[in-house]
Tab-separated table of C-alpha atoms in Angstrom:
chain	number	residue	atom	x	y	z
A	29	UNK	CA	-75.756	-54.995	52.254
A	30	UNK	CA	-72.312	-53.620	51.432
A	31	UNK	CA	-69.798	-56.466	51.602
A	32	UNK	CA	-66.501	-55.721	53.300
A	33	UNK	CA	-64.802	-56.661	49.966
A	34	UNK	CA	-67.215	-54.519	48.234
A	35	UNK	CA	-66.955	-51.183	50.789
A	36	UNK	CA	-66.595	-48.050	49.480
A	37	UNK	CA	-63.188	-46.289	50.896
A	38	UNK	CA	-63.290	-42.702	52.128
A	39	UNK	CA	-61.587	-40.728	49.410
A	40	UNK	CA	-64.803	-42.348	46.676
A	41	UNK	CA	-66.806	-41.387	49.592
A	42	UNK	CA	-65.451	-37.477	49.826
A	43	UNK	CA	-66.330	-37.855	45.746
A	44	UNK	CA	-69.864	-38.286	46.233
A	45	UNK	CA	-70.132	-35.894	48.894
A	46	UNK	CA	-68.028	-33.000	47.138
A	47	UNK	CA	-71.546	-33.233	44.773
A	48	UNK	CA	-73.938	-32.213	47.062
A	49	UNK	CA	-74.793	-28.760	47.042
A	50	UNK	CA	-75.383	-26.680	50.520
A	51	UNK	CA	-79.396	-26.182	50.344
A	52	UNK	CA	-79.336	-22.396	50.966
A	53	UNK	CA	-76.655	-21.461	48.800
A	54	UNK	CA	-76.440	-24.056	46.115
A	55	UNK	CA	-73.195	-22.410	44.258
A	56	UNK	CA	-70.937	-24.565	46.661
A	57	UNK	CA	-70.534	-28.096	47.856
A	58	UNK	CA	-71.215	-29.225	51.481
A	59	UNK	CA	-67.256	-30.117	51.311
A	60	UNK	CA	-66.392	-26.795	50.213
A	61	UNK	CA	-68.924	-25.003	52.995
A	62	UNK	CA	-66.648	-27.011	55.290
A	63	UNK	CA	-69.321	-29.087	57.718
A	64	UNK	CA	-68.559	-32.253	56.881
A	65	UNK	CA	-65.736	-32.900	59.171
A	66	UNK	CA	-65.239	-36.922	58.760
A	67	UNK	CA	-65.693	-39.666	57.111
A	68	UNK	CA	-64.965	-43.315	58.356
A	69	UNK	CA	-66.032	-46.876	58.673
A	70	UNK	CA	-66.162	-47.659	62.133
A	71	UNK	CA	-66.636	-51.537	62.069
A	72	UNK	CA	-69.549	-52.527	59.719
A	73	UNK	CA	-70.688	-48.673	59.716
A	74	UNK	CA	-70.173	-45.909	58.284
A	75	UNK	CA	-69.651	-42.494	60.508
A	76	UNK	CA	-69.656	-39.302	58.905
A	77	UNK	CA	-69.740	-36.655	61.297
A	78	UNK	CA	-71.236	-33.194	60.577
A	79	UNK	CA	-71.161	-29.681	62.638
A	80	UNK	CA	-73.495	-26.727	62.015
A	81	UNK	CA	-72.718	-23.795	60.958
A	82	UNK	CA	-74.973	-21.734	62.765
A	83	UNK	CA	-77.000	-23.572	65.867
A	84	UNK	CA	-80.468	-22.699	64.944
A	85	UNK	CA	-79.249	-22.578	60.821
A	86	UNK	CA	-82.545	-24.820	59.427
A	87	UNK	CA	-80.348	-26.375	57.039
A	88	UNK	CA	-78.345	-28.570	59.102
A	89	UNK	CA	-80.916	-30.754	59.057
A	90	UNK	CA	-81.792	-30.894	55.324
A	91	UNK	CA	-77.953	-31.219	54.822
A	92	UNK	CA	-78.236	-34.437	57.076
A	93	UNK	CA	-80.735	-35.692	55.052
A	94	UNK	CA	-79.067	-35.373	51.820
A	95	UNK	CA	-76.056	-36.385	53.130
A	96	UNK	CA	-78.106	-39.875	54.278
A	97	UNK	CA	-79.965	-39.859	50.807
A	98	UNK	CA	-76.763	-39.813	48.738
A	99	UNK	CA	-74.581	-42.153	50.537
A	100	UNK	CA	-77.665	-44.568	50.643
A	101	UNK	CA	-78.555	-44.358	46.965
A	102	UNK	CA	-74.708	-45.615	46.428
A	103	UNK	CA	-75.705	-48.734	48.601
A	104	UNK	CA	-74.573	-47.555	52.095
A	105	UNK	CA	-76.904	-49.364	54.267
A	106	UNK	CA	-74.891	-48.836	57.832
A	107	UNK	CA	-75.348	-45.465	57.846
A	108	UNK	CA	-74.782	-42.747	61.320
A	109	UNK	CA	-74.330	-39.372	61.350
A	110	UNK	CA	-72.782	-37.530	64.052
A	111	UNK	CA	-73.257	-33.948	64.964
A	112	UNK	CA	-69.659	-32.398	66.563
A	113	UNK	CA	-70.526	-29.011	67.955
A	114	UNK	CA	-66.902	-28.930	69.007
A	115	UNK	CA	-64.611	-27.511	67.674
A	116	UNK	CA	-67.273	-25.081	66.267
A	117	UNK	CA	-67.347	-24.394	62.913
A	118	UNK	CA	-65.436	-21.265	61.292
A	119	UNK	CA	-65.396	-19.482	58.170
A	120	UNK	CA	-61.831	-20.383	57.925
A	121	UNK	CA	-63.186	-24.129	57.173
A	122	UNK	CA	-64.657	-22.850	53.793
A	123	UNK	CA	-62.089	-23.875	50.942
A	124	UNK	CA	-60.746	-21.560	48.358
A	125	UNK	CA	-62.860	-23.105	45.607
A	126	UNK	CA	-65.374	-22.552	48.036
A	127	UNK	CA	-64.433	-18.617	48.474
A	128	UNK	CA	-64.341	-18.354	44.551
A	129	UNK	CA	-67.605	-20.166	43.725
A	130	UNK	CA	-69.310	-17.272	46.234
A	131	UNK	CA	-67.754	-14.767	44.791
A	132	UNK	CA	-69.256	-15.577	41.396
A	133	UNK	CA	-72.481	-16.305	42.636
A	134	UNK	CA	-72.156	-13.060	43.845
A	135	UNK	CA	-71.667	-13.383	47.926
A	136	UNK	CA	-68.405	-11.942	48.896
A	137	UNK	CA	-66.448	-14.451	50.447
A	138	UNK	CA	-65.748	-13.665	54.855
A	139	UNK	CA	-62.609	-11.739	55.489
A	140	UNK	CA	-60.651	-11.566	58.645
A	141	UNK	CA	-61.229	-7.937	58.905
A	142	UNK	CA	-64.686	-8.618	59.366
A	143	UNK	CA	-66.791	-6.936	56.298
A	144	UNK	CA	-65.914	-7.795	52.420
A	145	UNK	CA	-62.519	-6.476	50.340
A	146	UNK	CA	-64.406	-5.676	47.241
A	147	UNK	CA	-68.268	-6.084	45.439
A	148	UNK	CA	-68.489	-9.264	44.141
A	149	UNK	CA	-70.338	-7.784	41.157
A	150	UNK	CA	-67.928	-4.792	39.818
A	151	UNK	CA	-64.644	-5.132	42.394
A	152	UNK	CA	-65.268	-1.791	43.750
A	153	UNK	CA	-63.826	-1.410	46.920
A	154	UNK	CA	-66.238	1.595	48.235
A	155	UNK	CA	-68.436	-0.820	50.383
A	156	UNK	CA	-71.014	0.322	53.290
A	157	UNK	CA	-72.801	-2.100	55.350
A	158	UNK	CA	-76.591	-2.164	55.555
A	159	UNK	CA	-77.077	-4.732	57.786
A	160	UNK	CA	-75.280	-7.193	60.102
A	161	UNK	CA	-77.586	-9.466	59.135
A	162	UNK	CA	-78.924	-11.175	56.099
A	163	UNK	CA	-81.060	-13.664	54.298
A	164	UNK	CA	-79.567	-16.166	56.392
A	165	UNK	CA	-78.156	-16.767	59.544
A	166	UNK	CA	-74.455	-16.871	58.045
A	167	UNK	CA	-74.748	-13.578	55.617
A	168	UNK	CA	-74.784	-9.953	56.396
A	169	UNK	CA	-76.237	-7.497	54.021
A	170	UNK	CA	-73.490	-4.974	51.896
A	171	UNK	CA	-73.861	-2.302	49.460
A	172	UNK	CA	-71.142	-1.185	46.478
A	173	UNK	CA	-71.084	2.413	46.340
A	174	UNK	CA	-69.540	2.752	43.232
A	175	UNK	CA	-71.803	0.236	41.023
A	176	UNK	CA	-74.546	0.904	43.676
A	177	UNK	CA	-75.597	-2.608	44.101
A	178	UNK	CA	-76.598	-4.364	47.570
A	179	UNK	CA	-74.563	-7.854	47.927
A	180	UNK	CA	-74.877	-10.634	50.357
A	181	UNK	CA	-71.653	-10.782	52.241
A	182	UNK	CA	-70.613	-14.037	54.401
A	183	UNK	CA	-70.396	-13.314	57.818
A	184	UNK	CA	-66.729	-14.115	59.017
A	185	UNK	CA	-66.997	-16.505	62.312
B	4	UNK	CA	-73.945	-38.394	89.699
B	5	UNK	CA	-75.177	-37.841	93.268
B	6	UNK	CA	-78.525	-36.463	93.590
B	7	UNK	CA	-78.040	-32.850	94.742
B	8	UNK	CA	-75.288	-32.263	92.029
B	9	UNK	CA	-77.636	-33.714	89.136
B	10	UNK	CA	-80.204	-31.328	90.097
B	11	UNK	CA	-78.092	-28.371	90.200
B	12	UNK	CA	-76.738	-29.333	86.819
B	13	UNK	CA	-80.029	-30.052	85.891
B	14	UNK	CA	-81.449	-26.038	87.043
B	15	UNK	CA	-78.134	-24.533	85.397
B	16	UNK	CA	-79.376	-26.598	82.009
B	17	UNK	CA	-82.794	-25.020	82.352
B	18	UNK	CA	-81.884	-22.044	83.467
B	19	UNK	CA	-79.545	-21.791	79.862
B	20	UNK	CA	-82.227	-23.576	77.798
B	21	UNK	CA	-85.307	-21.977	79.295
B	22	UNK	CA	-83.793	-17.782	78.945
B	23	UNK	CA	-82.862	-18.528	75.299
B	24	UNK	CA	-86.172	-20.103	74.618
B	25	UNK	CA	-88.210	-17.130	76.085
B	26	UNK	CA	-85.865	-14.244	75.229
B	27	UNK	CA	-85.565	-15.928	71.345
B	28	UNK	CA	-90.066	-16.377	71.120
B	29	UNK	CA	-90.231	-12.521	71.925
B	30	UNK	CA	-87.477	-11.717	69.436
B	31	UNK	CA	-89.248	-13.488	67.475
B	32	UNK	CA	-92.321	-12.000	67.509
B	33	UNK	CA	-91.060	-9.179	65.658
B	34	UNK	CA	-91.085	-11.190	62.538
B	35	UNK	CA	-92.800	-8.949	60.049
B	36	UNK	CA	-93.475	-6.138	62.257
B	37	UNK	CA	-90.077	-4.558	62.812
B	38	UNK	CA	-89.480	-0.574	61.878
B	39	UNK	CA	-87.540	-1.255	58.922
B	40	UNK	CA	-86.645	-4.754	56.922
B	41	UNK	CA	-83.509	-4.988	57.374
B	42	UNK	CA	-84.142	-4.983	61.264
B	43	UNK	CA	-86.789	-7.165	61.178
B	44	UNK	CA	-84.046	-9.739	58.940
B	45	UNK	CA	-81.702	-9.337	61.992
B	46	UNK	CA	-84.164	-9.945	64.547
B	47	UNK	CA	-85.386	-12.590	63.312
B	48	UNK	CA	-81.730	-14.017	62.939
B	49	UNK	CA	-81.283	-13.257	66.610
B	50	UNK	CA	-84.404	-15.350	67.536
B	51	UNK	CA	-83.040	-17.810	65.199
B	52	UNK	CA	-79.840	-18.282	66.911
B	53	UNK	CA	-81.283	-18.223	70.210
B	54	UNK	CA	-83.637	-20.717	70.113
B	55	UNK	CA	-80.703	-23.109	68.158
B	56	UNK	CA	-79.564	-22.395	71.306
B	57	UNK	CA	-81.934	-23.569	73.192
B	58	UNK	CA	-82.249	-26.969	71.455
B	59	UNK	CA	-78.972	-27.501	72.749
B	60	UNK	CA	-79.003	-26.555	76.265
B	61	UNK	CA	-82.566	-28.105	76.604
B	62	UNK	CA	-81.533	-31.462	74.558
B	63	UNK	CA	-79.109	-31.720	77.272
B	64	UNK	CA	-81.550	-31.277	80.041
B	65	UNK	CA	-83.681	-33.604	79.197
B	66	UNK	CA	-80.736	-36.167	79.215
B	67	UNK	CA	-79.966	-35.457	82.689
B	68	UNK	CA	-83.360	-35.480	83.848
B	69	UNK	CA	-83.323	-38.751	82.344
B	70	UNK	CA	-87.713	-38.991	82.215
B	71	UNK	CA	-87.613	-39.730	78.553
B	72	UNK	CA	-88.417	-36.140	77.494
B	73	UNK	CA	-86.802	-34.661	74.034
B	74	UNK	CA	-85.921	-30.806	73.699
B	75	UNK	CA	-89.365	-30.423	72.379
B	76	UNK	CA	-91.310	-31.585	75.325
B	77	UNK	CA	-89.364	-29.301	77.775
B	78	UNK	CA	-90.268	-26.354	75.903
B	79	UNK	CA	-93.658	-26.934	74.889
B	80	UNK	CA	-95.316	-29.119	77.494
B	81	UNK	CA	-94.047	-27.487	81.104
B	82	UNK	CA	-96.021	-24.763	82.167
B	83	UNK	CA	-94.989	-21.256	83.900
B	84	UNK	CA	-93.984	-22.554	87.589
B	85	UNK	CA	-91.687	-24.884	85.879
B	86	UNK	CA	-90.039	-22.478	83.778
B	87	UNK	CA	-86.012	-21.396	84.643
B	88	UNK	CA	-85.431	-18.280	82.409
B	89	UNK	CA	-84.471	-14.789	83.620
B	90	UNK	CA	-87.696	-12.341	84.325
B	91	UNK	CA	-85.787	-10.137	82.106
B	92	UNK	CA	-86.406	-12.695	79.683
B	93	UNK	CA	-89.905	-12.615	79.322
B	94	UNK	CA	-90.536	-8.807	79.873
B	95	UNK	CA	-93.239	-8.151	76.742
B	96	UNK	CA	-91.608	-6.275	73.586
B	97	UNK	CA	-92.140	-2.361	74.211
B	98	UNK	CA	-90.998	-0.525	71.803
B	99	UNK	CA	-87.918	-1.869	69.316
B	100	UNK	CA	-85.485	0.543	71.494
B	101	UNK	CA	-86.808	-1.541	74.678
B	102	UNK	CA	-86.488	-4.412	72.894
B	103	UNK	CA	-82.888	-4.101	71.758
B	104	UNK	CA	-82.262	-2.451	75.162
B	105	UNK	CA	-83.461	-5.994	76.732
B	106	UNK	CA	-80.719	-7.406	73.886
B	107	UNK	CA	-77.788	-5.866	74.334
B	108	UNK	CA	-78.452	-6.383	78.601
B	109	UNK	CA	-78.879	-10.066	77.864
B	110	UNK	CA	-75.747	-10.461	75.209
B	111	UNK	CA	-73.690	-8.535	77.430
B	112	UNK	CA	-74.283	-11.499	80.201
B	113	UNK	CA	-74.193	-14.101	77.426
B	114	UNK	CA	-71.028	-12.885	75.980
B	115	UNK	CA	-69.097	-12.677	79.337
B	116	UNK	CA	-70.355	-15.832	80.506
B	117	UNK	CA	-69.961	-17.815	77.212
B	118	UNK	CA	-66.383	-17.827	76.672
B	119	UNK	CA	-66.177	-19.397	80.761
B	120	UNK	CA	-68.665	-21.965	79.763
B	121	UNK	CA	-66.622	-23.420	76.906
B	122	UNK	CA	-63.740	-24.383	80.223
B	123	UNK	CA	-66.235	-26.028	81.892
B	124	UNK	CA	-65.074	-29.594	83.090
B	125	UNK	CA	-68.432	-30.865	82.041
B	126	UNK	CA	-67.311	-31.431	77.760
B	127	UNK	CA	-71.094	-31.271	76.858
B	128	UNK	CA	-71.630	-28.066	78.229
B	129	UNK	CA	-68.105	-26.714	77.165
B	130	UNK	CA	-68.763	-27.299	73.389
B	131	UNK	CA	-72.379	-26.301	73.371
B	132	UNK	CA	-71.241	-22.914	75.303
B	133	UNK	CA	-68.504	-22.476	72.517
B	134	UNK	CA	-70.710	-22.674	69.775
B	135	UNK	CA	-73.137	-20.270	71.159
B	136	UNK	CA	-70.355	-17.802	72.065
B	137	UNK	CA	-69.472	-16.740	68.812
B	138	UNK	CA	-73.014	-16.213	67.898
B	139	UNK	CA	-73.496	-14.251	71.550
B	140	UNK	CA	-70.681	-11.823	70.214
B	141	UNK	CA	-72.209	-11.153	67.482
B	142	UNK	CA	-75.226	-10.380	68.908
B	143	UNK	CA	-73.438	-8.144	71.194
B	144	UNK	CA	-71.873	-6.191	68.486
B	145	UNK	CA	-75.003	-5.453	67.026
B	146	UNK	CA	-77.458	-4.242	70.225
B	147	UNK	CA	-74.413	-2.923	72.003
B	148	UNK	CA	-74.142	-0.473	68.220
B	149	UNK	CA	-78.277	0.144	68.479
B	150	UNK	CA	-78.173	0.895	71.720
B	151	UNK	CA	-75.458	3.743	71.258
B	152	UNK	CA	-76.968	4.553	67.985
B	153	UNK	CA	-80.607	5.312	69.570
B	154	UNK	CA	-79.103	6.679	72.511
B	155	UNK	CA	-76.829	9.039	71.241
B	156	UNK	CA	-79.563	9.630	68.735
B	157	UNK	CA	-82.625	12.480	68.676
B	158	UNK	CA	-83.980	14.246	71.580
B	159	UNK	CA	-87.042	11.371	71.037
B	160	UNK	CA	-84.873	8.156	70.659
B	161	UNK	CA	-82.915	9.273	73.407
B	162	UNK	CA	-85.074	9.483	75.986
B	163	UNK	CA	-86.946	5.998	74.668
B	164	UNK	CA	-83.382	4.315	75.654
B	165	UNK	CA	-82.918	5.953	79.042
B	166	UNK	CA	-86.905	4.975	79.537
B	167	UNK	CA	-86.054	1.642	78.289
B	168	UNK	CA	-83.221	0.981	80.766
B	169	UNK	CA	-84.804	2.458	83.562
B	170	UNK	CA	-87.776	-0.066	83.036
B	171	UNK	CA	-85.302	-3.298	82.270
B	172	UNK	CA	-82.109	-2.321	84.954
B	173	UNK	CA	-84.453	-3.796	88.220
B	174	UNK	CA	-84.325	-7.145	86.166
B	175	UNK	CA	-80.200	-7.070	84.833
B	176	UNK	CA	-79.629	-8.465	88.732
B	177	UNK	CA	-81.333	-11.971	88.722
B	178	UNK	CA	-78.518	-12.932	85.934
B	179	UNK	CA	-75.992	-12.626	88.835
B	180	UNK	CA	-77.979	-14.196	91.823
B	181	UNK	CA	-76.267	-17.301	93.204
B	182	UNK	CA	-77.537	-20.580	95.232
B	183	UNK	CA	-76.168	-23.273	96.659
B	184	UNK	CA	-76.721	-25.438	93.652
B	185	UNK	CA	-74.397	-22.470	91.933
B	186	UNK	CA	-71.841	-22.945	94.567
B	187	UNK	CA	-71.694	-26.985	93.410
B	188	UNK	CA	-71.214	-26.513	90.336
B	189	UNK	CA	-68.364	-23.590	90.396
B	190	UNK	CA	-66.601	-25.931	93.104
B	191	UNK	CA	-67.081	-28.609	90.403
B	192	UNK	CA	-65.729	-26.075	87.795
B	193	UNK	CA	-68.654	-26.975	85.617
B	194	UNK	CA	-70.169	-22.780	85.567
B	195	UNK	CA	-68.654	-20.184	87.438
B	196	UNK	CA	-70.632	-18.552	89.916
B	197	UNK	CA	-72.889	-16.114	88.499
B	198	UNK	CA	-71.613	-13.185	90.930
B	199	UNK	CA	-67.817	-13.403	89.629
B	200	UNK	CA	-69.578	-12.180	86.179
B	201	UNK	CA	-70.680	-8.798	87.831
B	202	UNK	CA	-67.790	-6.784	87.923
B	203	UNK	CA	-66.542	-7.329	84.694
B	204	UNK	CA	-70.709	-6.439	83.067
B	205	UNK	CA	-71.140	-3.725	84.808
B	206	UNK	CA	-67.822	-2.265	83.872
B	207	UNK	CA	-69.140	-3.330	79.868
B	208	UNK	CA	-72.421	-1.878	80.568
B	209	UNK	CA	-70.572	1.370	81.799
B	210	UNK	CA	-68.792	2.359	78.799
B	211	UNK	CA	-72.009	1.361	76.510
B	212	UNK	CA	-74.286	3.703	78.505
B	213	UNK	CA	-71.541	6.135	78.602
B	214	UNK	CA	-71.318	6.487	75.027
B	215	UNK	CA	-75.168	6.271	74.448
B	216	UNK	CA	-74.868	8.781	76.549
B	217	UNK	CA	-77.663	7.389	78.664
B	218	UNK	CA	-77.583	7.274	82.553
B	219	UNK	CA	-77.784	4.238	84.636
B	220	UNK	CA	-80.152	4.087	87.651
B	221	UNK	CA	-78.209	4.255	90.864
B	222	UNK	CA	-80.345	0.971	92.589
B	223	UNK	CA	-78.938	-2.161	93.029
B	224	UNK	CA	-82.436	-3.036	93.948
B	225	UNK	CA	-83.753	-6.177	91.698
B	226	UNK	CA	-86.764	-8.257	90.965
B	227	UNK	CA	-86.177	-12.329	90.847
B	228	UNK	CA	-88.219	-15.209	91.320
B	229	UNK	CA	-87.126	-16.563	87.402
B	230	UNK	CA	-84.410	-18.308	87.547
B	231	UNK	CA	-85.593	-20.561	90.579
B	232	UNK	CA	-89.146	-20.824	89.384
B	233	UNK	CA	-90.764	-18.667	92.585
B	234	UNK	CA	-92.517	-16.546	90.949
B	235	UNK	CA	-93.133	-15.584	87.515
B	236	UNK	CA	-94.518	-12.162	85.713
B	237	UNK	CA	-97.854	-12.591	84.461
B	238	UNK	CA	-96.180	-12.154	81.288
B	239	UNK	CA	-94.744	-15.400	80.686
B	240	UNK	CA	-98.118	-17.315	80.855
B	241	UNK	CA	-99.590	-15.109	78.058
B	242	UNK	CA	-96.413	-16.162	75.654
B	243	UNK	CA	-96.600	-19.898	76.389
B	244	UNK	CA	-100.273	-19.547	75.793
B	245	UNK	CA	-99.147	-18.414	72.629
B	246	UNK	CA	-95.940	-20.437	72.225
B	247	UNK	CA	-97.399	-23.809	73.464
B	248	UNK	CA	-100.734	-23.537	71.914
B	249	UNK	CA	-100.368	-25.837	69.401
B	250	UNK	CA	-98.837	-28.906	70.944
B	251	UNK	CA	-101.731	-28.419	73.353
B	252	UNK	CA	-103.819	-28.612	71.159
B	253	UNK	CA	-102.883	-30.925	69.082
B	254	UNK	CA	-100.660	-33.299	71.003
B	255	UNK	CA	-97.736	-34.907	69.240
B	256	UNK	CA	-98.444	-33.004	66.003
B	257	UNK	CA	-95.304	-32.717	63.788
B	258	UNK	CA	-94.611	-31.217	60.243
């Protein structure tokens, strides 16, 4: 049991969380992705509350169980996560070391304009879509024409 | 909550759940079969959100039916009669142009009545409805393209999509039938009523077919019985048989 004294405050709590990698897309943090939306002790507890990105993505529920696994292995016993479906989640919520990190894993980051500014891979900026839809539910599928490379762009939301 | 307003909220819920569940399984069961793979990636995407969807709309049911059932039990232990989707739901596959005909008729109602659900007064059903409204536009963008695409297409494609829509139109009118239970909950501001929506699809569906250049049949005429339960095609009972089979099988088997 976590003593009052003893409790963990929310910015050591961010810390451990900033570690976790998203399960899909392992490049970035669950902090950078942008889902985990709060952190707080409510009494005795412990709230963090969590919104999907997509409503059938599959890994909102292996990111709730890693969330539960890390903050218990650092002795959080009063544990609840909450699921916030509102205000839905947007690309916009994805940091800028976020953005970077994709880019060099090699998923061009979402742009307001609604495909990617350049291939990840060689910065060409002769891109064609292939389809609106990727390996998973938040990616669409691009193609460079000037390095002639397919790349996995994020689908801005 | 007074009786007859719990059970209209409870059909609306249903009536979300149930046409996302139905319309997402027959998405679905292109998995692996679609024309090309990058099609059969987006389908199964579509299926993917829809029946996210669903676990939404039909978590909330169960809460306001208030029997102790979970999302899962709605959807995999009620059988036809008790079903609330759209007929146009259900309709089997055809070929992909019917099939992403059927889409773009279904994400065209989804994505005008979407952004209304997320005012609702009722909070649950405003942020579920917001979530699902930015995937709904999405979808939109993509069957609305493939319908144009195959319309506007070969002599061969073309007249798939004009068969296509001839076949699905008789069903695009149960979306926009109303009932008393309706009239509750637009007076409550919870939905609006499903007949305000027309005017502003059919003037969408217009300039799609337009530009697919494909014609739409002249008859207002259309086949219910979905939405309230009255009647179903014979269709549905062949996907739950293959939808349900399992839990029937093999009650209260998880993985």
């Amino acid at each position: 049991m976590v003593n009052v004294m003893a409790r963990p405050g929310a910015d050591q709590i961010w810390q451990w969380l900033d570690e976790l990698p998203d399960p899909e897309i392992p490049a970035i943090s669950l902090t950078d992705l942008g889902v985990i939306r709060d952190v707080a002790w409510v009494g005795e507890t412990l709230t963090v509350t969590v919104t999907p990105t997509y409503s059938g993505c599959p890994a909102t529920s292996i990111i709730n169980m890693e969330i539960e696994a890390t903050l218990r292995h650092h002795g959080i016993e009063n544990l609840e996560l909450k699921r916030q479906l509102s205000p839905a989640w947007t690309t916009d919520w994805i940091s800028d070391e976020g953005r970077r990190k994709l880019r060099e894993y090699g998923i061009a980051p979402p742009q307001p304009a609604g495909g990617p500014d350049r291939c990840p891979r060689c910065g060409g900026t002769d891109l064609e879509r292939i389809s609106q839809f990727g390996s998973t539910p938040c990616k669409a599928q691009w193609r460079c024409r000037e390095c002639l490379e397919p790349f996995d762009y994020f689908k801005c939301i | 909550m007074a009786g007859n307003d719990k059970d209209a909220l409870l059909n609306f819920l249903l009536r979300m759940g149930d046409s996302a569940l139905i319309l997402g399984h027959r998405v679905s069961e292109w998995c692996g079969h679609s024309p090309v793979l990058e099609e059969d990636i987006a389908l199964a995407n579509t299926a993917l959100d829809l029946i996210g969807q669903t676990q939404l709309w039909l978590e909330y049911a169960a809460e306001i039916q208030g029997e102790g059932n979970s999302a899962d039990d709605l959807a995999f232990l009620r059988d036809a009669w008790d079903f609330r989707n759209f007929l146009l739901a259900e309709l089997p596959n055809g070929d992909f142009g019917r099939t992403m005909m059927r889409q773009f008729l279904f994400d065209a109602w989804a994505s005008i009545l979407l952004p209304r659900l997320a005012q609702s007064s009722d909070p649950r059903v405003a942020e579920i409805a917001a979530k699902a409204a930015k995937e709904a536009a999405y979808h939109l963008e993509r069957s609305a393209d493939t319908v144009v695409g195959l319309g506007d297409g070969t002599a061969e494609s073309h007249d798939r999509m004009q068969a296509a829509l001839d076949y699905l139109y008789p069903y695009v009118g149960e979306m926009f039938l109303s009932d008393e239970g309706d009239a509750a909950l637009a007076a409550a501001g919870v939905a609006p009523d499903p007949a305000s929506l027309r005017n502003e699809y059919d003037a969408l569906l217009k300039r799609v077919m337009n530009e697919a250049t494909l014609e739409l049949p002249d008859t207002r005429f259309t086949h219910s019985g979905g939405r309230d339960g009255r009647m179903h095609t014979e269709h549905l009972g062949h996907l739950l048989c293959s939808m349900q089979w399992l839990q029937r099988a093999y009650p209260g088997s998880t993985w």
